[in-house]
Short mmCIF file of C-alpha atoms in Angstrom, two decimals:
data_model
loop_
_atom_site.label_atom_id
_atom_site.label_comp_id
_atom_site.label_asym_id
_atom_site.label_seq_id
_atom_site.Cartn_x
_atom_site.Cartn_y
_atom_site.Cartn_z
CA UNK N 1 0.00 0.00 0.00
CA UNK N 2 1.34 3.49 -0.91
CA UNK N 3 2.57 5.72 2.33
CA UNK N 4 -0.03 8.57 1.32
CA UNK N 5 -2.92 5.69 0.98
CA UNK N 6 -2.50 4.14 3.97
CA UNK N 7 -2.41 8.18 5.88
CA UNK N 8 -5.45 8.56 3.92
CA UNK N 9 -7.67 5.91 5.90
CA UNK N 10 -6.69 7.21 9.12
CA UNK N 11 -9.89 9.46 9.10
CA UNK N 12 -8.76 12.29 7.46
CA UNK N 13 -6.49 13.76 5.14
CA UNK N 14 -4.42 16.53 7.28
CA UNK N 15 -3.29 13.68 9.81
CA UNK N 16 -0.47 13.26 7.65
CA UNK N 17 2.29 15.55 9.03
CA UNK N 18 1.87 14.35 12.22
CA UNK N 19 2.95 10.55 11.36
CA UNK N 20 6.07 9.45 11.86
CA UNK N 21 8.69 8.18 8.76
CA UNK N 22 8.87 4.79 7.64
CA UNK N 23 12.21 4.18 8.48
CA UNK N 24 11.08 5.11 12.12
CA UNK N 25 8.84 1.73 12.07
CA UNK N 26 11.18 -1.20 11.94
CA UNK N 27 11.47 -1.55 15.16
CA UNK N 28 9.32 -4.60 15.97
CA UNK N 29 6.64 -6.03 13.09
CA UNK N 30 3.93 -3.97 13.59
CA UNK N 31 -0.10 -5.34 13.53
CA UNK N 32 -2.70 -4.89 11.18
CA UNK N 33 -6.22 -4.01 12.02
CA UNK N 34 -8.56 -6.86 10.67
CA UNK N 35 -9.01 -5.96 7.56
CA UNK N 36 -5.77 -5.31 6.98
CA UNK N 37 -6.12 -1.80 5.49
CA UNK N 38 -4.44 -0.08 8.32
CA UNK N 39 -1.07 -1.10 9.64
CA UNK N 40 -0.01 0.25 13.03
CA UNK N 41 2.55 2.86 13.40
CA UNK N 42 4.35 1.00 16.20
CA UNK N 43 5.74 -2.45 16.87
CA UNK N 44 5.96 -1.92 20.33
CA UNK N 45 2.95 -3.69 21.73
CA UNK N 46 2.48 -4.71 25.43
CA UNK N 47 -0.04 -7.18 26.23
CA UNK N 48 -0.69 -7.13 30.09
CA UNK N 49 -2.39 -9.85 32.44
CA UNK N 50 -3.30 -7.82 34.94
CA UNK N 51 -4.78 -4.31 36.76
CA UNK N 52 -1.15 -3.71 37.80
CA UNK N 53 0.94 -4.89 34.98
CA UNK N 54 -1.75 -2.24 33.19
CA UNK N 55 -0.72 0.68 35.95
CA UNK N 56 2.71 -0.18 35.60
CA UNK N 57 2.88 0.53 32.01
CA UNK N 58 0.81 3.52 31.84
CA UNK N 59 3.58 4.78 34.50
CA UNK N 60 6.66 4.10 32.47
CA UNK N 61 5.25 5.14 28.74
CA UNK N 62 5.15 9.14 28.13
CA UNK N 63 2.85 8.28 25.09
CA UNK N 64 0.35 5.26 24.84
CA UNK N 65 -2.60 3.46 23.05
CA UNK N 66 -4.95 0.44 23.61
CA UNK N 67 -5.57 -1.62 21.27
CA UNK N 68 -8.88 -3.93 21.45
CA UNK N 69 -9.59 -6.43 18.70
CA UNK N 70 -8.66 -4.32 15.90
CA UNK N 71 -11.39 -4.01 13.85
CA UNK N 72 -11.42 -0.06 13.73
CA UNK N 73 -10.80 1.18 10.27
CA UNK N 74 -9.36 3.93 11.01
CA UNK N 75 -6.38 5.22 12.85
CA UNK N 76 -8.41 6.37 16.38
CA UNK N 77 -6.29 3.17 17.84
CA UNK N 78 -2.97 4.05 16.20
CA UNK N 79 0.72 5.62 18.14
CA UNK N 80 4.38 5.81 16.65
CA UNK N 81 4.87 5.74 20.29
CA UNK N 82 3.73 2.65 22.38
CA UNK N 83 0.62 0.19 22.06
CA UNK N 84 -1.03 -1.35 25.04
CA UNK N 85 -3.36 -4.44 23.87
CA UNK N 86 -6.07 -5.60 26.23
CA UNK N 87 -5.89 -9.17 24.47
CA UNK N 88 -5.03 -11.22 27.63
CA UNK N 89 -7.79 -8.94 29.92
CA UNK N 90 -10.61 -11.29 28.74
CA UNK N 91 -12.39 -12.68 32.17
CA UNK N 92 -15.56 -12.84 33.76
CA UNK N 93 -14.70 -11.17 36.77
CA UNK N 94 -18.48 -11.16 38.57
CA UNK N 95 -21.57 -11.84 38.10
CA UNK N 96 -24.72 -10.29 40.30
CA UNK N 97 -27.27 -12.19 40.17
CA UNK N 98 -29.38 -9.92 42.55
CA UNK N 99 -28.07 -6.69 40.89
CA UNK N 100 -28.60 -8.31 37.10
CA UNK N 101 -25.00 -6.98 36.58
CA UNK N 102 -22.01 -8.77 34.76
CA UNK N 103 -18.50 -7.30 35.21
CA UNK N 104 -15.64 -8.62 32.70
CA UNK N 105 -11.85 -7.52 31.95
CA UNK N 106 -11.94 -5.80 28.86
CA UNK N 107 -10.35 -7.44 26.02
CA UNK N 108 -13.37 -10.16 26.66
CA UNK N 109 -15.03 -10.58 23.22
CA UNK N 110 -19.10 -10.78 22.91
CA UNK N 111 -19.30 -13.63 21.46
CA UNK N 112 -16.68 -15.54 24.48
CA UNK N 113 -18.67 -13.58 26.74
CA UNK N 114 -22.60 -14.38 25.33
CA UNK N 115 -22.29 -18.08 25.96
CA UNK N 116 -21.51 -17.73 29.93
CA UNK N 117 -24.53 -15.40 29.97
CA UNK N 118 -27.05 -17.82 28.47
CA UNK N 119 -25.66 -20.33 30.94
CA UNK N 120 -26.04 -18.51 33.89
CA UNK N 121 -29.70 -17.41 32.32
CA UNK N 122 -28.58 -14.36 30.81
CA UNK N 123 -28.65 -11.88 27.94
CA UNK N 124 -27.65 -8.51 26.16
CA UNK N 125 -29.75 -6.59 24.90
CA UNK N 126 -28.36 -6.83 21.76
CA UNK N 127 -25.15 -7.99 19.54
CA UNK N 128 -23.34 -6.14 16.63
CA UNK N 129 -23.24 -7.63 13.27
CA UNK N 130 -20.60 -9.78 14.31
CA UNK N 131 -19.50 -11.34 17.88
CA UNK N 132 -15.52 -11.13 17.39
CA UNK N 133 -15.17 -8.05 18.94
CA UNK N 134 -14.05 -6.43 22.17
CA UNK N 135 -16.33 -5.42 24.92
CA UNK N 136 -14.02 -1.89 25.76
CA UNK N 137 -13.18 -1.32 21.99
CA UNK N 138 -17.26 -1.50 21.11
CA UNK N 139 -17.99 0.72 24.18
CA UNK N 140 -15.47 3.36 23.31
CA UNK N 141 -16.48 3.68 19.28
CA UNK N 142 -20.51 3.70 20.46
CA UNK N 143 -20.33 0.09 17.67
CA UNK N 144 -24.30 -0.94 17.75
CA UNK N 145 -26.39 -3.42 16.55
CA UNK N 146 -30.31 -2.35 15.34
CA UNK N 147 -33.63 -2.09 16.71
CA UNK N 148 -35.78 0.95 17.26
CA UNK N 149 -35.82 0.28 20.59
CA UNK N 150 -32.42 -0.89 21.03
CA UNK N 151 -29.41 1.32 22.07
CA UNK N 152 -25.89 0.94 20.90
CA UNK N 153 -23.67 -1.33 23.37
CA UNK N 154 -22.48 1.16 24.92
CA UNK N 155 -26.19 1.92 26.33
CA UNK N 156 -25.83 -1.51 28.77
CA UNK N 157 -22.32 -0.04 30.53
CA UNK N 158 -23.43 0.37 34.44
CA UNK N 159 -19.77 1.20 35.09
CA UNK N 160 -16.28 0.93 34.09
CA UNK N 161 -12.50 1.11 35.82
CA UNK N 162 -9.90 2.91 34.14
CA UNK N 163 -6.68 3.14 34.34
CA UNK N 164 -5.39 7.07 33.93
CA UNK N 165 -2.85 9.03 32.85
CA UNK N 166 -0.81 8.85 36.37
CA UNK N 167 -1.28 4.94 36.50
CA UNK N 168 -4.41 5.21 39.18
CA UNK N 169 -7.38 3.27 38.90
CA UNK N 170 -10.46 5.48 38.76
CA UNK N 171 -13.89 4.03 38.61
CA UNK N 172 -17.02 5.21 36.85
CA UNK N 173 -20.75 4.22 37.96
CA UNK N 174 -24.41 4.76 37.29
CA UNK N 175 -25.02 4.71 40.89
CA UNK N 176 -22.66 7.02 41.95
CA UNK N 177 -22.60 9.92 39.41
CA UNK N 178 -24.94 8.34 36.03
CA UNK N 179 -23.49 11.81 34.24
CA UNK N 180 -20.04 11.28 34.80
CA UNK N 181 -20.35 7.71 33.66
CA UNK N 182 -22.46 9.22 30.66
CA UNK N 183 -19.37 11.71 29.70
CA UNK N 184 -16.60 8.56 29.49
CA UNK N 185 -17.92 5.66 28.19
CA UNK N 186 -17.63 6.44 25.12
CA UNK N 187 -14.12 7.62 25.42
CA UNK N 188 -12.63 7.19 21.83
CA UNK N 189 -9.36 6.57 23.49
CA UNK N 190 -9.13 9.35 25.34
CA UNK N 191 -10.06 8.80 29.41
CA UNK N 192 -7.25 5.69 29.41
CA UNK N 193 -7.00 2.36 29.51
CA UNK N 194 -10.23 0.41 30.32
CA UNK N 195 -9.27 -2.24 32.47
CA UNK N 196 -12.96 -3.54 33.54
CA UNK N 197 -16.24 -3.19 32.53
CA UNK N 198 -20.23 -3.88 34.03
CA UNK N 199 -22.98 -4.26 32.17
CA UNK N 200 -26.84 -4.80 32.84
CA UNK N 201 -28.27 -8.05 31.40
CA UNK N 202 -31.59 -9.43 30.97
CA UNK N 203 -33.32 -12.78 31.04
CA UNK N 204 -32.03 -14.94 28.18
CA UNK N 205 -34.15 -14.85 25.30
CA UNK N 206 -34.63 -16.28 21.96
CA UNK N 207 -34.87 -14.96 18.45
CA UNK N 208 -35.53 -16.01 15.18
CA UNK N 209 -34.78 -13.98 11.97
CA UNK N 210 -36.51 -14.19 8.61
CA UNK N 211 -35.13 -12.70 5.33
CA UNK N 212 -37.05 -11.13 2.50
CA UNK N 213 -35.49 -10.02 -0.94
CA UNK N 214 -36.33 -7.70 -3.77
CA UNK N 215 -37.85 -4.90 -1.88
CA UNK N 216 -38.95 -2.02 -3.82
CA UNK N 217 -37.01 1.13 -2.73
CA UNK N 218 -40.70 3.35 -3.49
CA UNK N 219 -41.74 0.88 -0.10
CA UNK N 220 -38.89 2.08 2.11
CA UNK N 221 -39.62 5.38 1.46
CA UNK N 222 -43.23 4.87 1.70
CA UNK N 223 -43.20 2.69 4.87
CA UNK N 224 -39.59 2.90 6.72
CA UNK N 225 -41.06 3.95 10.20
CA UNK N 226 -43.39 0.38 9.54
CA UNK N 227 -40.78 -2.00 8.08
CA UNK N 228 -37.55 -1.19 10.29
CA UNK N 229 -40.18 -1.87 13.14
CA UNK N 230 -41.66 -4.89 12.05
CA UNK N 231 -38.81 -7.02 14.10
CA UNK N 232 -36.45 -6.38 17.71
CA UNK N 233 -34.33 -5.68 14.94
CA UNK N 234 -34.30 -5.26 11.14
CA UNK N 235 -31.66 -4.28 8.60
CA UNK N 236 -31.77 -3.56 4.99
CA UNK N 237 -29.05 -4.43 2.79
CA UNK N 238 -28.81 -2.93 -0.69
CA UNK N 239 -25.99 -1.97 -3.03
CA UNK N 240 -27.69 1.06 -4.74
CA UNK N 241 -27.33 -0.91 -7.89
CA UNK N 242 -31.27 -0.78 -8.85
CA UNK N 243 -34.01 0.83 -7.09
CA UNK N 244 -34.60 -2.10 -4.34
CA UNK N 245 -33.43 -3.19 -1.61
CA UNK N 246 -32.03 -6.79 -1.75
CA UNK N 247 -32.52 -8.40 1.60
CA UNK N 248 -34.77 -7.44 4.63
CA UNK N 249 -33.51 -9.30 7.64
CA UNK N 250 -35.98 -9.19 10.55
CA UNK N 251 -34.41 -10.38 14.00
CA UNK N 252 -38.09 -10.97 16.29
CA UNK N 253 -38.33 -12.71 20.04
CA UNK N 254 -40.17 -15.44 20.12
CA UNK N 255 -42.99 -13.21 22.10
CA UNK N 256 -43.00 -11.16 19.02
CA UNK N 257 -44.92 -11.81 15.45
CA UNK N 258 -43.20 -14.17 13.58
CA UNK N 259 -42.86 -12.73 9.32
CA UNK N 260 -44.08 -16.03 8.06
CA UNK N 261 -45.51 -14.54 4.99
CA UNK N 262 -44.27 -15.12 1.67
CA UNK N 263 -44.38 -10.95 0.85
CA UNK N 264 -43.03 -8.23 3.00
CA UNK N 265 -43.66 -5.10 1.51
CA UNK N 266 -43.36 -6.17 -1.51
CA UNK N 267 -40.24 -8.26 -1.09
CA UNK N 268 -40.43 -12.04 -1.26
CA UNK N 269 -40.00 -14.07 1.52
CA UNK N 270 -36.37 -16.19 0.98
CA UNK N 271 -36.00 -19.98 0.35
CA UNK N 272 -32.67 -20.69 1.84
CA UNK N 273 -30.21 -18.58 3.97
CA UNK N 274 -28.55 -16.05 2.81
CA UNK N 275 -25.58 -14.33 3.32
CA UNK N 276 -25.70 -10.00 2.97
CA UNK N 277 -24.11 -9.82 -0.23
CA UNK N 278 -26.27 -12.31 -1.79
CA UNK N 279 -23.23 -13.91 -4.20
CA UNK N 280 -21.12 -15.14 -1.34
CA UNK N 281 -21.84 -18.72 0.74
CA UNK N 282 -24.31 -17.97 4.18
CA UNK N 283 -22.22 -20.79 6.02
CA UNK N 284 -20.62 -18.02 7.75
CA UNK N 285 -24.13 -16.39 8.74
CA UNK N 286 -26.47 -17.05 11.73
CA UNK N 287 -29.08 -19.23 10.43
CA UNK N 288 -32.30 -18.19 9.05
CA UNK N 289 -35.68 -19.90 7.81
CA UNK N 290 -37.69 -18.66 11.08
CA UNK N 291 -35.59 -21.02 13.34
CA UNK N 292 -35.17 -20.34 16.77
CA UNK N 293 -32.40 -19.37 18.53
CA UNK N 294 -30.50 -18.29 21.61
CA UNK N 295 -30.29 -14.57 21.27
CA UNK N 296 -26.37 -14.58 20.62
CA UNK N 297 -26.86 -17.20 17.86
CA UNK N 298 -29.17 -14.85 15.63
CA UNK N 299 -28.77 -10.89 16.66
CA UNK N 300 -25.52 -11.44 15.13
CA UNK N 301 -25.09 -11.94 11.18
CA UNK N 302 -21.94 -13.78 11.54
CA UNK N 303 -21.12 -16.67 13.48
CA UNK N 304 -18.03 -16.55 15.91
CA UNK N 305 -16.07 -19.45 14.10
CA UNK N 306 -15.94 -17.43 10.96
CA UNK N 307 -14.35 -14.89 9.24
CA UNK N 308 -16.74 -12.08 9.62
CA UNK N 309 -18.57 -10.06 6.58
CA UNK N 310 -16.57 -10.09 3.83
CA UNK N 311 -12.36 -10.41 5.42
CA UNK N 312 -10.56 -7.90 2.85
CA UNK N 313 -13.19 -4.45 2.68
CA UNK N 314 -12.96 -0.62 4.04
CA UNK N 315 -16.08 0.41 6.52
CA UNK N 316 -17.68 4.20 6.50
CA UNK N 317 -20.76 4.50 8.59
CA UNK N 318 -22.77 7.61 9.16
CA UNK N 319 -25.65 8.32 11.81
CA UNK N 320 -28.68 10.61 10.93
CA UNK N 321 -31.60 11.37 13.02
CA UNK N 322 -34.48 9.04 12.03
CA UNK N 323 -36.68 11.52 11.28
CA UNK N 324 -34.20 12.26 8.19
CA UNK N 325 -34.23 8.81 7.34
CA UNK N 326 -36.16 8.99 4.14
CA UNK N 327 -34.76 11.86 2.66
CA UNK N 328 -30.91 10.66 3.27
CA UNK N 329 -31.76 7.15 1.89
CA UNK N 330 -33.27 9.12 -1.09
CA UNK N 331 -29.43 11.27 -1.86
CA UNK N 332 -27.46 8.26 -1.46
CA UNK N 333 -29.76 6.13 -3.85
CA UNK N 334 -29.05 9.27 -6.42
CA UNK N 335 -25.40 8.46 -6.27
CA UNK N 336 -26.17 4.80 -7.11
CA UNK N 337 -24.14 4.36 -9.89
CA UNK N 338 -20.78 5.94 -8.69
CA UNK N 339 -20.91 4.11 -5.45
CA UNK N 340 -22.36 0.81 -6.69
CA UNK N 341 -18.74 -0.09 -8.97
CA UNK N 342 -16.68 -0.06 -5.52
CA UNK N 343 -19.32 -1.77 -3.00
CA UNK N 344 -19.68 -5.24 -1.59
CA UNK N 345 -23.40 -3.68 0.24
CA UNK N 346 -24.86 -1.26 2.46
CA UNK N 347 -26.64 -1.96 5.57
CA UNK N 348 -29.61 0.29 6.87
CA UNK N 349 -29.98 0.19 10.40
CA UNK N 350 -32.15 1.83 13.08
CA UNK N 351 -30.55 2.87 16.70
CA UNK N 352 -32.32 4.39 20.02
CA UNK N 353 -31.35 7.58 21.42
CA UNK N 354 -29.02 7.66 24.59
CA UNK N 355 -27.46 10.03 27.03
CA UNK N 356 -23.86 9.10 26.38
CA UNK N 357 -22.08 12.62 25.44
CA UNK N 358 -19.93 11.27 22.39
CA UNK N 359 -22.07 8.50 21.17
CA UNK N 360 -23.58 9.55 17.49
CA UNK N 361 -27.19 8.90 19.21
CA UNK N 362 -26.59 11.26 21.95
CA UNK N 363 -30.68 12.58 22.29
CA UNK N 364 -30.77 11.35 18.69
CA UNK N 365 -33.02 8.47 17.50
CA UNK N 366 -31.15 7.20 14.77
CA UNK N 367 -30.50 5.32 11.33
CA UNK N 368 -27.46 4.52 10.03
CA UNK N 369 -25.78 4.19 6.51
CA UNK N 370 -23.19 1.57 6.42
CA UNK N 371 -21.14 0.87 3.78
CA UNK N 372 -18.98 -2.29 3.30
CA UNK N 373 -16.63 -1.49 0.35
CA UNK N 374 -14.30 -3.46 -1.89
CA UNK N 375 -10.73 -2.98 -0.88
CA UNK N 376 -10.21 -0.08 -3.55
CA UNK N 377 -8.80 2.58 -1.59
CA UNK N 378 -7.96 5.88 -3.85
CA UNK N 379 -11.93 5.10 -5.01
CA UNK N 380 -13.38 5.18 -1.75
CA UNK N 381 -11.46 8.38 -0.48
CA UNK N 382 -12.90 9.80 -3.62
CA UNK N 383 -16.41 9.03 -2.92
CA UNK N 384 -16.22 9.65 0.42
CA UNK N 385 -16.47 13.64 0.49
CA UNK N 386 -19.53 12.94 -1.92
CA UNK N 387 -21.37 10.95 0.12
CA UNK N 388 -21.06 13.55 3.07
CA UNK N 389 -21.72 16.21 1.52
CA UNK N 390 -25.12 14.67 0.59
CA UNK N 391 -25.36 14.16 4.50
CA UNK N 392 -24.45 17.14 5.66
CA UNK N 393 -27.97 18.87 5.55
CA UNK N 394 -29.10 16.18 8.16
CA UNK N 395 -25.88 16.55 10.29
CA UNK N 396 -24.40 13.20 9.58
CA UNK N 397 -21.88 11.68 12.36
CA UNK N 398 -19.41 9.16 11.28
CA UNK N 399 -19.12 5.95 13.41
CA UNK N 400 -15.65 7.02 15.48
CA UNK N 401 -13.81 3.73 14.10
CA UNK N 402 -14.27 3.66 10.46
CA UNK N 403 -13.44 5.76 7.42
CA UNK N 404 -14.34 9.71 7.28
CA UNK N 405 -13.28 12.96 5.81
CA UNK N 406 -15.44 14.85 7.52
CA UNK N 407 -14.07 18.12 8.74
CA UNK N 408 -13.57 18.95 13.20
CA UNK N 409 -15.46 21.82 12.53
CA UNK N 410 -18.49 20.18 11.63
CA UNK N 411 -17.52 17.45 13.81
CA UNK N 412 -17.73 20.13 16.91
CA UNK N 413 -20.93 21.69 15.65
CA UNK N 414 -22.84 18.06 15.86
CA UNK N 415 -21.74 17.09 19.31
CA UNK N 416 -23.15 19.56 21.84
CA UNK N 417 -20.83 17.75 24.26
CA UNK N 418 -18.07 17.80 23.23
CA UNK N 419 -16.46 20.93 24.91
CA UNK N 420 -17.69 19.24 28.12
CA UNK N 421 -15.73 15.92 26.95
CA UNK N 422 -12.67 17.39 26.31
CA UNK N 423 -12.52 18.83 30.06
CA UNK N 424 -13.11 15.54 31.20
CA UNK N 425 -10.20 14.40 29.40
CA UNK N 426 -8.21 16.97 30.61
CA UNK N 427 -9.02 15.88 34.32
CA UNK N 428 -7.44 12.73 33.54
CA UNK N 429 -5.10 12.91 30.84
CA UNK N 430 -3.65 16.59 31.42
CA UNK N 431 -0.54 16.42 29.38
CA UNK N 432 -2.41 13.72 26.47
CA UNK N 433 -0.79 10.22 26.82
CA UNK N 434 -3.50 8.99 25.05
CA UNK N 435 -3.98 11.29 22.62
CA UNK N 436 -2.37 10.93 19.03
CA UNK N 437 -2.86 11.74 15.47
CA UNK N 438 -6.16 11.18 15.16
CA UNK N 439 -7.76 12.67 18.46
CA UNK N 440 -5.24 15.75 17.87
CA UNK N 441 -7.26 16.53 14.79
CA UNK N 442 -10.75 15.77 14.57
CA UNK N 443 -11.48 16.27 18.77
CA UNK N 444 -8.89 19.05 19.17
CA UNK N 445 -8.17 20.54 15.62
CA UNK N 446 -10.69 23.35 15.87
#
């Protein structure tokens, strides 16, 4: 990949200065993130077992980042300095019963986490499209699944310990002070080093999910607020190729009506599983066909023992308030044919308004337009500025870990928060250890 690509992807074009040489990167072989579009600026990695082997290394490094799972597109998890991964923090530490709390180290992935739950007679709410990832790396980028009446994952986070920028251990809870928990959760990197995490669970619960294909576009627009609430949750997939919409996935509890119809707003009712872009096997997907299953078996598209989605791609996501939702689905669909050529599919999902200060659903009942693209780099950075543009009337947020140009001056006018955010970093990271490229310029390059 050339050097000016690869600063490209890191969010936005200006980062580049602020990255260090090539030459300056041989110390160690560095990581890739998943998809293996971004390639860390740092081989120095430390992978700590414990709370103190944690506070011990945010002590001795004058510059650091943690790295969860990897799977942000972008360069929000990057340094030239020093890289802390929370790989071997993956316990249950607790479970209250009582309470209906679960606290876990945080390097624990959802879907190693999901099957203890169930056992002990537990749930989530709800699961991303995939299970593979980190429980503090999907916290701190506000990642979400869909359902009108679902928040992102960051929503079930009762409290969290940190580790700060003088190597103390600081914790965070609803109980104590709800708004200070509300300003940090989503931290983007920024607080320090979450060490351990509670979350509020439910009763396990079961789901089924039905697919229907074909859908007329003119129906979306005509019935969103209907279809995206026919289900606990409901995506559209489409690749802006024609004027429908290629797959309806409806996710519904069992106590919920069950889509056994053979037409769905004018979409037909599928035969067989399917995967999201329809030409590729659905052995990798949850399974289908109205068959029941435990909640972490269908709110998920992908199944844990697979390579998610599609392996090689680039991910831009943007939030809009729902009650844009029409008219935003309407200026991307113009741009069909310049964005079709580079996609694998788009996925059109629905998100409930929270109180977190620097989630993209802060007071805002969402939908979001997803875009899985081929691995075609120069293309994407092309149509990128397009795309948001198109958004910008209806304030558009990017999802913090994938691919954006958009400016920190809009970014600033579209969080109300985040003045308030960055004096809660300064609390605890007064001289920025955990800042770096990417915080520098689209929190603080105002």
């Amino acid at each position: 990949m050339k050097r000016k690509t690869f600063i490209q992807l890191g969010g936005t074009f200006a980062a580049a200065s602020a990255l260090s040489p090539i030459t300056a990167w041989a110390q160690a072989p560095r990581l890739q993130n998943w998809a293996g579009n971004v390639t860390y600026s740092t081989g120095n990695v430390q992978y700590p077992k414990s709370v103190a082997e944690v506070q011990s290394l945010v002590k001795k490094y004058p510059k650091l980042k943690t790295l969860g799972t990897r799977h942000c597109f972008n360069t929000i998890a990057d340094s030239k300095d020093d890289l802390l991964s929370t790989r071997d923090l993956n316990k249950v530490v607790a479970i209250d019963r009582k309470a209906k709390i679960v606290t876990v180290e945080a390097g624990i992935k959802y879907g190693e986490l999901a099957p203890y739950l169930h056992q002990q007679g537990f749930a989530l709410p709800n699961l991303a499209s995939l299970p593979h990832i980190s429980v503090g790396g999907s916290i701190t980028t506000a990642t979400h699944g869909s359902g009108v009446k679902n928040g992102n994952l960051a929503t079930s986070v009762s409290g969290l310990e940190v580790v700060v920028a003088d190597g103390s251990v600081v914790h965070f809870s609803k109980q104590t002070d709800a708004s200070k928990l509300n300003s940090v959760v989503v931290g983007l990197g920024a607080i320090g080093v979450i060490t351990k995490v509670t979350l509020d669970i439910i009763p396990t619960f079961q789901i089924r999910q039905r697919v229907f294909t074909n859908m007329p576009l003119a129906q979306v627009k005509q019935n969103f607020d209907k279809i995206v609430s026919a289900g606990y949750s409901v995506s559209l997939f489409t690749n802006w190729a024609s004027d429908t919409v290629s797959e309806v996935w409806i996710k519904s509890r069992l106590d919920e009506k069950d889509h056994t119809e053979a037409e769905f707003y004018g979409a037909k009712a599928a035969t067989k599983n399917l995967h999201p872009v329809i030409a590729q096997s659905a052995e990798k997907c949850t399974d289908q066909m109205g068959v029941p299953g435990v909640w972490y078996e269908r709110l998920p598209h992908f199944k844990m023992g697979f390579t998610p989605s599609t392996g090689k791609e680039l991910q831009s996501e943007f939030f809009i308030p729902m009650k844009h939702a029409v008219e935003a689905i309407s200026a991307i669909s113009k741009l069909g044919k310049q964005i079709s050529p580079h996609l694998f599919i788009t996925e059109i999902r629905t998100i409930a308004a929270d109180e977190l200060w620097m989630s993209p659903c802060y007071h805002q009942q969402s939908i979001t337009i997803h875009f899985t693209w081929k691995p075609e780099t120069e293309a994407v950075m092309r149509l990128l500025p397009i795309i948001e543009k198109e958004l910008a009337p209806y304030n558009a947020k990017p999802h913090w870990g994938k691919i954006f140009t958009i400016a920190p001056k809009a970014l600033a006018s579209r969080y109300e928060k985040l003045a308030g955010f960055k004096k809660v970093v300064a609390q605890y990271d007064p001289k920025g250890k955990f800042r770096n490229t990417f915080l520098s310029h689209n929190i603080y390059g105002v």
